[in-house]
Short mmCIF file of C-alpha atoms and ligand atoms in Angstrom, two decimals:
data_model
loop_
_atom_site.label_atom_id
_atom_site.label_comp_id
_atom_site.label_asym_id
_atom_site.label_seq_id
_atom_site.Cartn_x
_atom_site.Cartn_y
_atom_site.Cartn_z
CA UNK H 1 65.59 68.41 111.19
CA UNK H 2 67.70 71.12 109.68
CA UNK H 3 65.03 72.30 107.28
CA UNK H 4 62.38 72.98 109.89
CA UNK H 5 64.36 75.41 111.94
CA UNK H 6 62.11 78.41 111.63
CA UNK H 7 63.78 80.47 114.31
CA UNK H 8 67.10 80.67 112.55
CA UNK H 9 68.67 84.04 113.39
CA UNK H 10 70.84 86.01 111.04
CA UNK H 11 72.58 89.23 112.02
CA UNK H 12 72.87 91.60 109.08
CA UNK H 13 75.34 94.47 109.15
CA UNK H 14 74.29 96.85 106.38
CA UNK H 15 75.91 100.04 105.23
CA UNK H 16 73.76 103.12 105.40
CA UNK H 17 74.20 104.27 101.82
CA UNK H 18 73.65 101.16 99.75
CA UNK H 19 72.45 97.95 101.29
CA UNK H 20 70.39 99.51 104.07
CA UNK H 21 68.75 101.75 101.50
CA UNK H 22 68.11 98.68 99.36
CA UNK H 23 66.50 97.00 102.39
CA UNK H 24 64.33 100.09 102.82
CA UNK H 25 63.40 99.97 99.16
CA UNK H 26 62.52 96.28 99.43
CA UNK H 27 60.19 97.25 102.29
CA UNK H 28 58.51 100.17 100.56
CA UNK H 29 58.13 98.05 97.44
CA UNK H 30 56.35 95.47 99.62
CA UNK H 31 58.74 92.70 98.61
CA UNK H 32 58.49 89.70 100.87
CA UNK H 33 61.68 88.24 102.27
CA UNK H 34 62.55 85.79 105.03
CA UNK H 35 61.96 87.33 108.48
CA UNK H 36 65.09 85.80 110.02
CA UNK H 37 67.40 88.76 109.74
CA UNK H 38 68.12 91.35 112.40
CA UNK H 39 69.57 94.45 110.81
CA UNK H 40 72.33 96.53 112.33
CA UNK H 41 72.90 99.70 110.35
CA UNK H 42 76.43 101.05 110.09
CA UNK H 43 77.59 104.12 108.18
CA UNK H 44 80.05 102.16 106.07
CA UNK H 45 80.83 98.48 105.58
CA UNK H 46 84.40 99.27 106.66
CA UNK H 47 83.03 99.99 110.13
CA UNK H 48 82.33 96.29 110.56
CA UNK H 49 85.13 94.85 112.62
CA UNK H 50 85.88 91.14 112.49
CA UNK H 51 85.15 91.21 116.24
CA UNK H 52 81.49 92.07 115.52
CA UNK H 53 81.14 89.06 113.29
CA UNK H 54 83.00 86.69 115.60
CA UNK H 55 80.96 87.90 118.56
CA UNK H 56 77.71 87.31 116.71
CA UNK H 57 78.80 83.76 115.90
CA UNK H 58 80.12 82.97 119.38
CA UNK H 59 76.95 84.33 120.96
CA UNK H 60 74.88 82.01 118.81
CA UNK H 61 73.82 83.83 115.64
CA UNK H 62 73.25 81.21 112.95
CA UNK H 63 74.49 83.45 110.19
CA UNK H 64 76.05 86.86 109.61
CA UNK H 65 75.31 88.87 106.49
CA UNK H 66 77.42 91.87 105.57
CA UNK H 67 76.01 94.22 102.95
CA UNK H 68 77.79 97.16 101.35
CA UNK H 69 78.05 99.21 98.19
CA UNK H 70 79.52 97.54 95.12
CA UNK H 71 83.29 98.00 94.72
CA UNK H 72 83.87 101.36 93.09
CA UNK H 73 80.55 102.76 94.37
CA UNK H 74 81.38 103.33 98.04
CA UNK H 75 79.90 106.54 99.40
CA UNK H 76 83.28 107.19 100.99
CA UNK H 77 85.00 106.03 97.80
CA UNK H 78 87.11 103.18 99.20
CA UNK H 79 85.56 101.96 102.46
CA UNK H 80 84.28 98.75 100.95
CA UNK H 81 87.75 97.80 99.71
CA UNK H 82 88.95 97.90 103.30
CA UNK H 83 85.77 96.09 104.35
CA UNK H 84 86.51 93.24 101.97
CA UNK H 85 89.89 92.71 103.62
CA UNK H 86 88.33 92.71 107.07
CA UNK H 87 85.65 90.24 106.07
CA UNK H 88 88.30 88.03 104.46
CA UNK H 89 90.12 88.09 107.79
CA UNK H 90 86.97 87.35 109.79
CA UNK H 91 86.11 84.42 107.54
CA UNK H 92 89.64 83.06 107.70
CA UNK H 93 89.72 83.26 111.50
CA UNK H 94 86.26 81.70 111.78
CA UNK H 95 87.48 78.88 109.56
CA UNK H 96 90.62 78.43 111.70
CA UNK H 97 88.47 78.22 114.81
CA UNK H 98 86.23 75.65 113.18
CA UNK H 99 83.28 78.04 113.27
CA UNK H 100 82.19 77.38 109.68
CA UNK H 101 82.96 80.47 107.62
CA UNK H 102 80.04 79.50 105.41
CA UNK H 103 77.83 81.17 107.98
CA UNK H 104 79.32 84.52 106.95
CA UNK H 105 78.30 86.14 103.70
CA UNK H 106 79.51 89.36 102.12
CA UNK H 107 77.18 90.81 99.48
CA UNK H 108 77.42 94.03 97.52
CA UNK H 109 73.88 95.33 97.10
CA UNK H 110 73.41 98.78 95.54
CA UNK H 111 70.79 101.20 96.90
CA UNK H 112 68.46 100.85 93.93
CA UNK H 113 68.31 97.04 94.08
CA UNK H 114 65.50 96.17 96.48
CA UNK H 115 64.75 92.89 94.68
CA UNK H 116 68.40 91.85 94.91
CA UNK H 117 68.30 92.50 98.64
CA UNK H 118 65.21 90.31 99.06
CA UNK H 119 66.82 87.62 96.92
CA UNK H 120 70.09 87.59 98.89
CA UNK H 121 68.24 87.42 102.22
CA UNK H 122 66.06 84.55 101.02
CA UNK H 123 68.94 82.65 99.52
CA UNK H 124 71.19 83.09 102.57
CA UNK H 125 68.37 82.16 104.99
CA UNK H 126 67.74 78.99 103.00
CA UNK H 127 71.47 78.23 103.05
CA UNK H 128 71.68 78.71 106.83
CA UNK H 129 68.59 76.58 107.35
CA UNK H 130 70.34 73.82 105.49
CA UNK H 131 73.39 74.22 107.72
CA UNK H 132 71.14 74.10 110.78
CA UNK H 133 71.59 75.82 114.09
CA UNK H 134 74.97 77.27 114.99
CA UNK H 135 76.40 74.81 117.55
CA UNK H 136 77.54 77.81 119.66
CA UNK H 137 73.90 78.77 120.19
CA UNK H 138 73.46 76.64 123.29
CA UNK H 139 77.09 76.59 124.39
CA UNK H 140 77.05 78.18 127.84
CA UNK H 141 80.77 77.84 128.59
CA UNK H 142 82.02 79.65 125.51
CA UNK M 1 123.99 84.72 101.73
CA UNK M 2 126.10 87.44 103.29
CA UNK M 3 129.81 86.79 103.58
CA UNK M 4 130.63 85.54 107.05
CA UNK M 5 133.94 86.40 108.56
CA UNK M 6 135.93 85.18 111.50
CA UNK M 7 135.95 88.16 113.83
CA UNK M 8 138.69 86.68 116.07
CA UNK M 9 136.73 88.04 118.99
CA UNK M 10 134.89 86.09 121.61
CA UNK M 11 131.74 87.63 123.06
CA UNK M 12 133.46 89.69 125.76
CA UNK M 13 135.84 91.21 123.21
CA UNK M 14 132.97 91.95 120.88
CA UNK M 15 130.94 93.66 123.62
CA UNK M 16 133.93 95.78 124.58
CA UNK M 17 134.58 96.65 120.93
CA UNK M 18 131.04 97.97 120.63
CA UNK M 19 131.97 100.65 123.14
CA UNK M 20 135.60 101.11 122.20
CA UNK M 21 135.51 100.99 118.41
CA UNK M 22 131.90 101.69 117.47
CA UNK M 23 131.50 104.24 120.21
CA UNK M 24 127.96 103.14 121.06
CA UNK M 25 126.25 104.98 123.91
CA UNK M 26 124.67 101.80 125.23
CA UNK M 27 124.26 98.09 124.68
CA UNK M 28 120.96 96.32 125.30
CA UNK M 29 121.21 92.61 126.00
CA UNK M 30 120.31 89.94 128.51
CA UNK M 31 122.22 90.01 131.75
CA UNK M 32 122.42 87.97 134.94
CA UNK M 33 120.24 89.18 137.78
CA UNK M 34 121.59 89.44 141.34
CA UNK M 35 119.63 86.34 142.37
CA UNK M 36 122.03 84.40 140.18
CA UNK M 37 119.14 82.38 138.77
CA UNK M 38 117.38 84.51 136.22
CA UNK M 39 118.40 86.95 133.51
CA UNK M 40 116.69 90.07 132.24
CA UNK M 41 116.95 92.38 129.28
CA UNK M 42 119.26 95.18 130.37
CA UNK M 43 120.69 98.44 129.09
CA UNK M 44 124.43 98.95 129.73
CA UNK M 45 125.88 102.40 129.29
CA UNK M 46 129.48 101.47 129.97
CA UNK M 47 131.72 98.44 129.98
CA UNK M 48 131.78 97.90 133.71
CA UNK M 49 128.59 95.84 133.85
CA UNK M 50 129.38 93.73 130.82
CA UNK M 51 130.72 90.76 132.75
CA UNK M 52 127.14 90.04 133.77
CA UNK M 53 126.04 90.11 130.15
CA UNK M 54 124.69 86.83 128.72
CA UNK M 55 123.24 87.74 125.30
CA UNK M 56 122.49 84.14 124.33
CA UNK M 57 120.91 82.95 127.58
CA UNK M 58 118.02 80.80 126.33
CA UNK M 59 115.09 82.50 128.00
CA UNK M 60 112.82 85.36 127.02
CA UNK M 61 111.67 87.20 130.14
CA UNK M 62 110.01 89.73 127.82
CA UNK M 63 109.97 90.17 124.09
CA UNK M 64 112.80 92.70 123.81
CA UNK M 65 110.96 94.57 121.05
CA UNK M 66 108.77 95.97 123.80
CA UNK M 67 111.82 97.35 125.58
CA UNK M 68 113.17 98.86 122.37
CA UNK M 69 109.76 100.34 121.66
CA UNK M 70 109.83 102.03 125.06
CA UNK M 71 113.31 103.31 124.37
CA UNK M 72 112.57 104.75 120.93
CA UNK M 73 108.87 105.55 120.78
CA UNK M 74 108.90 109.17 121.93
CA UNK M 75 111.88 109.99 119.79
CA UNK M 76 114.93 108.28 118.36
CA UNK M 77 117.89 108.15 120.78
CA UNK M 78 120.46 110.84 120.06
CA UNK M 79 123.33 108.37 120.17
CA UNK M 80 123.79 104.87 118.84
CA UNK M 81 122.46 102.01 120.92
CA UNK M 82 123.51 98.48 120.03
CA UNK M 83 120.65 96.09 120.70
CA UNK M 84 120.74 92.31 120.79
CA UNK M 85 117.50 90.85 119.48
CA UNK M 86 116.42 87.32 118.74
CA UNK M 87 114.96 87.01 115.22
CA UNK M 88 111.36 86.98 116.50
CA UNK M 89 112.07 90.04 118.60
CA UNK M 90 113.48 91.78 115.55
CA UNK M 91 110.36 90.84 113.59
CA UNK M 92 108.19 92.23 116.37
CA UNK M 93 110.21 95.44 116.31
CA UNK M 94 109.67 95.71 112.57
CA UNK M 95 105.92 95.36 113.08
CA UNK M 96 106.02 98.00 115.81
CA UNK M 97 107.81 100.38 113.45
CA UNK M 98 104.89 100.06 111.03
CA UNK M 99 102.49 101.28 113.69
CA UNK M 100 104.85 104.03 114.81
CA UNK M 101 105.62 102.46 118.15
CA UNK M 102 109.36 102.26 117.60
CA UNK M 103 112.09 103.71 115.48
CA UNK M 104 115.20 102.19 113.93
CA UNK M 105 117.14 105.45 113.91
CA UNK M 106 120.37 105.23 115.84
CA UNK M 107 119.90 101.56 116.61
CA UNK M 108 122.54 99.05 115.66
CA UNK M 109 120.76 95.74 115.53
CA UNK M 110 122.68 92.62 116.42
CA UNK M 111 120.90 89.34 115.89
CA UNK M 112 121.79 85.71 115.44
CA UNK M 113 120.44 82.39 114.26
CA UNK M 114 118.33 81.33 117.18
CA UNK M 115 118.12 77.89 118.70
CA UNK M 116 115.07 78.78 120.73
CA UNK M 117 114.46 79.39 124.40
CA UNK M 118 113.08 77.46 127.32
CA UNK M 119 109.86 78.48 129.03
CA UNK M 120 110.96 81.24 131.40
CA UNK M 121 109.98 79.29 134.52
CA UNK M 122 111.91 76.24 133.38
CA UNK M 123 115.44 77.63 133.07
CA UNK M 124 117.90 79.08 135.55
CA UNK M 125 121.47 80.26 135.19
CA UNK M 126 122.51 77.44 137.50
CA UNK M 127 120.90 74.67 135.40
CA UNK M 128 124.25 73.46 134.12
CA UNK M 129 123.13 70.14 132.71
CA UNK M 130 120.28 71.71 130.77
CA UNK M 131 122.44 74.54 129.49
CA UNK M 132 125.18 72.14 128.40
CA UNK M 133 122.69 69.98 126.56
CA UNK M 134 121.31 73.13 124.95
CA UNK M 135 124.77 74.18 123.83
CA UNK M 136 125.36 70.72 122.31
CA UNK M 137 122.12 71.11 120.39
CA UNK M 138 123.20 74.56 119.16
CA UNK M 139 126.52 73.31 117.88
CA UNK M 140 125.00 70.31 116.14
CA UNK M 141 121.96 72.14 114.72
CA UNK M 142 119.29 70.22 116.58
CA UNK M 143 116.27 71.23 118.60
CA UNK M 144 117.20 71.07 122.25
CA UNK M 145 115.05 69.06 124.61
CA UNK M 146 112.68 71.28 126.57
CA UNK M 147 112.61 74.44 124.44
CA UNK M 148 109.19 76.02 123.89
CA UNK M 149 107.00 74.30 121.29
CA UNK M 150 106.79 77.42 119.10
CA UNK M 151 110.58 77.67 119.17
CA UNK M 152 110.97 74.05 118.15
CA UNK M 153 108.59 74.78 115.26
CA UNK M 154 110.10 78.16 114.30
CA UNK M 155 111.22 78.23 110.69
CA UNK M 156 112.22 81.90 110.63
CA UNK M 157 115.13 81.55 113.01
CA UNK M 158 117.74 83.38 110.94
CA UNK M 159 118.43 87.06 111.65
CA UNK M 160 116.86 88.90 108.72
CA UNK M 161 117.08 92.65 108.92
CA UNK M 162 119.97 92.79 111.37
CA UNK M 163 122.92 95.14 110.95
CA UNK M 164 125.31 92.61 112.46
CA UNK M 165 124.43 88.92 112.33
CA UNK M 166 126.21 86.36 114.48
CA UNK M 167 126.31 82.80 113.23
CA UNK M 168 126.05 80.40 116.15
CA UNK M 169 124.15 77.34 114.97
CA UNK M 170 126.63 74.64 114.13
CA UNK M 171 129.48 76.33 115.99
CA UNK M 172 130.91 75.73 119.40
CA UNK M 173 130.50 78.28 122.18
CA UNK M 174 134.17 78.93 122.79
CA UNK M 175 135.27 79.68 119.25
CA UNK M 176 135.53 83.32 118.06
CA UNK M 177 132.31 84.90 116.81
CA UNK M 178 131.47 84.47 113.15
CA UNK M 179 129.91 87.70 111.92
CA UNK M 180 128.22 89.06 108.82
CA UNK M 181 127.14 92.60 108.07
CA UNK M 182 124.03 92.56 105.92
CA UNK M 183 123.08 96.26 106.06
CA UNK M 184 124.78 99.53 105.24
CA UNK M 185 125.00 100.37 108.93
CA UNK M 186 126.54 96.96 109.43
CA UNK M 187 129.10 97.52 106.68
CA UNK M 188 130.18 100.75 108.32
CA UNK M 189 130.43 98.97 111.66
CA UNK M 190 132.60 96.26 110.09
CA UNK M 191 135.05 98.90 108.92
CA UNK M 192 135.12 100.57 112.32
CA UNK M 193 135.73 97.23 113.99
CA UNK M 194 138.73 96.89 111.73
CA UNK M 195 138.02 93.31 110.80
CA UNK M 196 140.08 91.37 108.33
CA UNK M 197 137.40 90.63 105.73
CA UNK M 198 139.55 88.05 103.98
CA UNK M 199 139.00 85.66 106.89
CA UNK M 200 135.76 84.26 105.49
CA UNK M 201 133.95 81.31 107.08
CA UNK M 202 131.70 78.76 105.39
CA UNK M 203 128.02 78.50 106.33
CA UNK M 204 127.47 75.55 108.61
CA UNK M 205 125.37 72.69 107.24
CA UNK M 206 123.83 72.49 110.72
CA UNK M 207 121.64 75.50 109.85
CA UNK M 208 120.05 73.54 107.01
CA UNK M 209 119.45 70.48 109.10
CA UNK M 210 117.92 72.55 111.89
CA UNK M 211 115.66 74.22 109.29
CA UNK M 212 114.48 70.78 108.16
CA UNK M 213 113.79 69.61 111.69
CA UNK M 214 111.90 72.81 112.39
CA UNK M 215 109.82 72.51 109.21
CA UNK M 216 108.68 69.04 110.20
CA UNK M 217 107.87 70.22 113.72
CA UNK M 218 105.92 73.17 112.31
CA UNK M 219 103.81 70.89 110.15
CA UNK M 220 103.07 68.64 113.12
CA UNK M 221 102.16 71.61 115.28
CA UNK M 222 99.85 73.04 112.63
CA UNK M 223 98.08 69.74 112.29
CA UNK M 224 97.71 69.36 116.03
CA UNK M 225 96.31 72.88 116.50
CA UNK M 226 93.92 72.52 113.58
CA UNK M 227 92.62 69.31 115.05
CA UNK M 228 91.96 70.86 118.45
CA UNK M 229 90.38 74.08 117.13
CA UNK M 230 87.20 72.38 116.04
CA UNK M 231 84.28 74.74 116.44
CA UNK M 232 82.32 75.66 119.53
CA UNK M 233 83.11 72.45 121.37
CA UNK M 234 86.80 72.56 120.53
CA UNK M 235 87.06 76.18 121.62
CA UNK M 236 85.43 75.35 124.92
CA UNK M 237 87.79 72.42 125.43
CA UNK M 238 90.88 74.52 124.79
CA UNK M 239 89.88 77.66 126.62
CA UNK M 240 87.74 76.34 129.46
CA UNK M 241 90.55 76.83 131.95
CA UNK M 242 91.32 80.37 130.79
CA UNK M 243 90.89 82.71 133.74
CA UNK M 244 90.57 85.81 131.52
CA UNK M 245 93.61 87.45 133.10
CA UNK M 246 94.62 88.86 129.68
CA UNK M 247 98.28 88.40 130.59
CA UNK M 248 98.78 86.94 127.14
CA UNK M 249 97.97 90.29 125.56
CA UNK M 250 99.89 92.34 128.12
CA UNK M 251 103.15 90.61 127.21
CA UNK M 252 102.49 90.41 123.48
CA UNK M 253 104.84 92.75 121.62
CA UNK M 254 102.22 93.36 118.95
CA UNK M 255 99.44 94.17 121.43
CA UNK M 256 100.76 97.64 122.01
CA UNK M 257 97.49 99.36 123.00
CA UNK M 258 97.63 101.35 126.22
CA UNK M 259 94.00 100.55 126.87
CA UNK M 260 93.08 97.23 125.42
CA UNK M 261 89.70 97.14 123.68
CA UNK M 262 88.87 93.96 125.58
CA UNK M 263 89.35 95.71 128.91
CA UNK M 264 87.18 98.60 127.80
CA UNK M 265 83.67 99.69 128.64
CA UNK M 266 82.50 98.02 125.41
CA UNK M 267 82.50 94.73 127.28
CA UNK M 268 80.69 95.98 130.38
CA UNK M 269 77.03 95.08 130.15
CA UNK M 270 73.88 96.01 131.99
CA UNK M 271 72.22 93.22 133.97
CA UNK M 272 69.42 93.07 131.42
CA UNK M 273 71.91 91.98 128.81
CA UNK M 274 72.98 89.03 130.94
CA UNK M 275 69.35 88.05 131.46
CA UNK M 276 68.69 88.19 127.74
CA UNK M 277 71.62 85.87 127.11
CA UNK M 278 70.51 83.56 129.89
CA UNK M 279 67.00 83.34 128.56
CA UNK M 280 68.45 82.05 125.32
CA UNK M 281 70.93 79.68 126.92
CA UNK M 282 69.50 78.82 130.32
CA UNK M 283 72.92 79.08 131.98
CA UNK M 284 75.83 81.45 131.53
CA UNK M 285 79.42 81.13 132.52
CA UNK M 286 80.88 84.32 133.96
CA UNK M 287 82.76 86.36 133.02
CA UNK M 288 81.42 86.26 129.46
CA UNK M 289 83.32 86.86 126.19
CA UNK M 290 86.21 84.60 127.18
CA UNK M 291 86.64 82.87 123.83
CA UNK M 292 85.74 86.14 122.10
CA UNK M 293 88.78 87.77 123.70
CA UNK M 294 91.07 85.25 122.03
CA UNK M 295 89.43 85.29 118.61
CA UNK M 296 89.05 89.05 118.84
CA UNK M 297 92.68 89.53 119.80
CA UNK M 298 93.61 87.29 116.88
CA UNK M 299 91.61 89.58 114.59
CA UNK M 300 93.48 92.61 115.94
CA UNK M 301 97.03 91.34 115.81
CA UNK M 302 97.10 87.81 114.34
CA UNK M 303 98.26 89.17 110.98
CA UNK M 304 101.33 90.56 112.76
CA UNK M 305 101.92 87.65 115.18
CA UNK M 306 105.62 86.82 115.04
CA UNK M 307 105.19 83.59 117.00
CA UNK M 308 107.53 84.73 119.74
CA UNK M 309 105.88 82.53 122.35
CA UNK M 310 105.60 85.17 125.08
CA UNK M 311 101.84 84.78 125.49
CA UNK M 312 102.19 81.08 126.15
CA UNK M 313 105.12 81.61 128.50
CA UNK M 314 103.05 83.71 130.87
CA UNK M 315 99.74 81.87 130.74
CA UNK M 316 99.14 80.72 134.30
CA UNK M 317 96.97 77.80 133.21
CA UNK M 318 99.12 76.44 130.39
CA UNK M 319 96.91 77.18 127.42
CA UNK M 320 98.98 76.76 124.24
CA UNK M 321 98.22 80.37 123.27
CA UNK M 322 101.20 81.01 121.02
CA UNK M 323 100.83 77.68 119.23
CA UNK M 324 97.25 78.70 118.42
CA UNK M 325 98.20 82.25 117.45
CA UNK M 326 101.13 81.09 115.32
CA UNK M 327 98.91 78.63 113.46
CA UNK M 328 95.80 80.80 113.02
CA UNK M 329 97.97 83.88 112.43
CA UNK M 330 99.92 82.20 109.62
CA UNK M 331 96.69 81.25 107.89
CA UNK M 332 95.47 84.85 108.03
CA UNK M 333 98.87 86.13 106.89
CA UNK M 334 98.74 83.77 103.90
CA UNK M 335 95.44 85.31 102.70
CA UNK M 336 97.25 88.62 102.24
CA UNK M 337 100.63 87.16 101.22
CA UNK M 338 102.06 88.86 104.23
CA UNK M 339 105.08 87.93 106.31
CA UNK M 340 105.16 89.89 109.57
CA UNK M 341 108.52 91.40 110.35
CA UNK M 342 109.92 90.75 106.89
CA UNK M 343 110.28 94.35 105.81
CA UNK M 344 109.31 97.57 107.55
CA UNK M 345 108.12 99.00 104.22
CA UNK M 346 105.42 96.37 103.69
CA UNK M 347 102.05 97.96 104.47
CA UNK M 348 99.91 96.31 107.11
CA UNK M 349 97.30 94.27 105.23
CA UNK M 350 94.28 95.95 106.83
CA UNK M 351 95.58 99.38 105.91
CA UNK M 352 95.90 98.55 102.25
CA UNK M 353 93.80 97.08 99.46
CA UNK M 354 93.74 96.32 95.77
CA UNK M 355 90.66 97.07 93.71
CA UNK M 356 90.48 93.59 92.29
CA UNK M 357 91.21 90.98 94.89
CA UNK M 358 89.74 88.49 97.33
CA UNK M 359 86.72 87.72 95.14
CA UNK M 360 86.52 84.34 96.84
CA UNK M 361 85.32 86.09 99.99
CA UNK M 362 82.41 87.84 98.26
CA UNK M 363 78.89 86.29 98.14
S1 SF4 N 401 100.39 86.50 120.05
FE1 SF4 N 401 101.88 85.47 121.35
S2 SF4 N 401 103.30 84.52 119.92
FE2 SF4 N 401 102.16 86.06 118.75
S3 SF4 N 401 103.42 87.91 118.85
FE3 SF4 N 401 101.96 88.01 120.57
S4 SF4 N 401 103.04 87.10 122.33
FE4 SF4 N 401 104.17 86.53 120.47
S1 SF4 N 402 93.80 92.74 121.93
FE1 SF4 N 402 93.54 94.41 120.48
S2 SF4 N 402 92.98 96.19 121.70
FE2 SF4 N 402 93.86 94.67 123.09
S3 SF4 N 402 96.02 95.23 123.21
FE3 SF4 N 402 95.82 93.66 121.60
S4 SF4 N 402 95.60 94.83 119.71
FE4 SF4 N 402 95.20 96.25 121.41
S1 SF4 N 403 97.16 84.26 129.86
FE1 SF4 N 403 96.07 82.29 129.78
S2 SF4 N 403 94.50 82.44 131.38
FE2 SF4 N 403 95.22 84.54 131.00
S3 SF4 N 403 93.76 85.32 129.45
FE3 SF4 N 403 95.53 84.49 128.32
S4 SF4 N 403 94.91 82.37 127.86
FE4 SF4 N 403 93.54 83.10 129.49
#
């Protein structure tokens, strides 16, 4: 059944300067990518608190994608280094809670790389489809 | 290992000497309450109250680091205060110093190898049988029956970072205190106390055997928590009786925030938001975000969790909060090679980074 789940939902937190711009570029270049992501734009990947990610998962998102500038290229020079630590923490806590940290992906996608953005979204969507629905999705007592 | 010396003082002499020889302005330690049943962390400014002082009473009505934070946060005291802290309280204080919620200036820290405490509700000053059994366990280096599970599984029970360390595991209660002075402040204090440093005492093998027992208990606890924390269903099973009182965060020494994020407007929603969630799920338990509070709190302070057990002590519905936080916290600490409370100079992991690290968490 896992492969047919067409309404898989992925929350994507993208930084304004790189990955969101790449998403924009993918759009204006008319690249097709899986329609399962819901984008939340943030100014910097370091704005993404582990709480955001854990909340998405507990509320039933099937996957969480975090996109930021490549290390060394942060618009604010070092935000993504802090972001990497926060994502590492979020993944570790998700794993401790048995929430499958594989549903969380951190990708560095520079502004000029529209095709990379489309590729990452497609690949991650496929990966989440293989994992199937997040069991928290229908959990009403969580 | 610091040299341990026979101080030739029993506790009452030692307490008096703090005032008489070290000229401290105050002593902070546990003392008997008028009810005669419970004890509380107390500040003494002269010797007259000291007969009520019971520094080793095995209960933790509050993590004393919170009290010391209150005492020192606005500014360092102008005169020396001697404070008794259990090792986990000292670790919590060290974490609070990193976030500028406490200061070590003018504190003389007295700590000791800790045999653990009972849940606060489960121990009274009049519980002679229990207290005697506890004392037997202290002097033989065993875990006493009935102490809190995180205490029984605590492997950091020696007083690192103290100015004066008292060795009690493996020793009987009525023998003179065995002291060591690991810091510079401590060394100065030793001189002022006028101790005969040639009277050295051997480390007790009971400390080692307690460490072994604790290690085994810690492994068992970790395994048990990992088994129960098994995804959405496991989280529901563990936390379904949580009444969202947030007492666990109010007593946590690391949760220092005046206005907790999880009590903030961020988690107030418009009705429409509830309906959206319900449409997806069909039913919705209220209030929402119950499990999120715990995982979210873990993400805020788990890296600094000193496993003091306070959160579990106050939970009105007996959720093993501190066992969960100790276990999940240690895993997060390990990612950053971080030991909370080890050294006040270690930067908090989320406020630091290295350019090349943690690649395993990318893509
Ligand atoms: S989470 Fe619990 S065990 Fe950890 S420091 Fe806070 S009160 Fe202590
Ligand atoms: S849960 Fe977070 S916001 Fe609330 S008191 Fe603890 S650290 Fe502060
Ligand atoms: S103290 Fe217990 S009931 Fe209250 S919020 Fe914490 S876990 Fe839930």
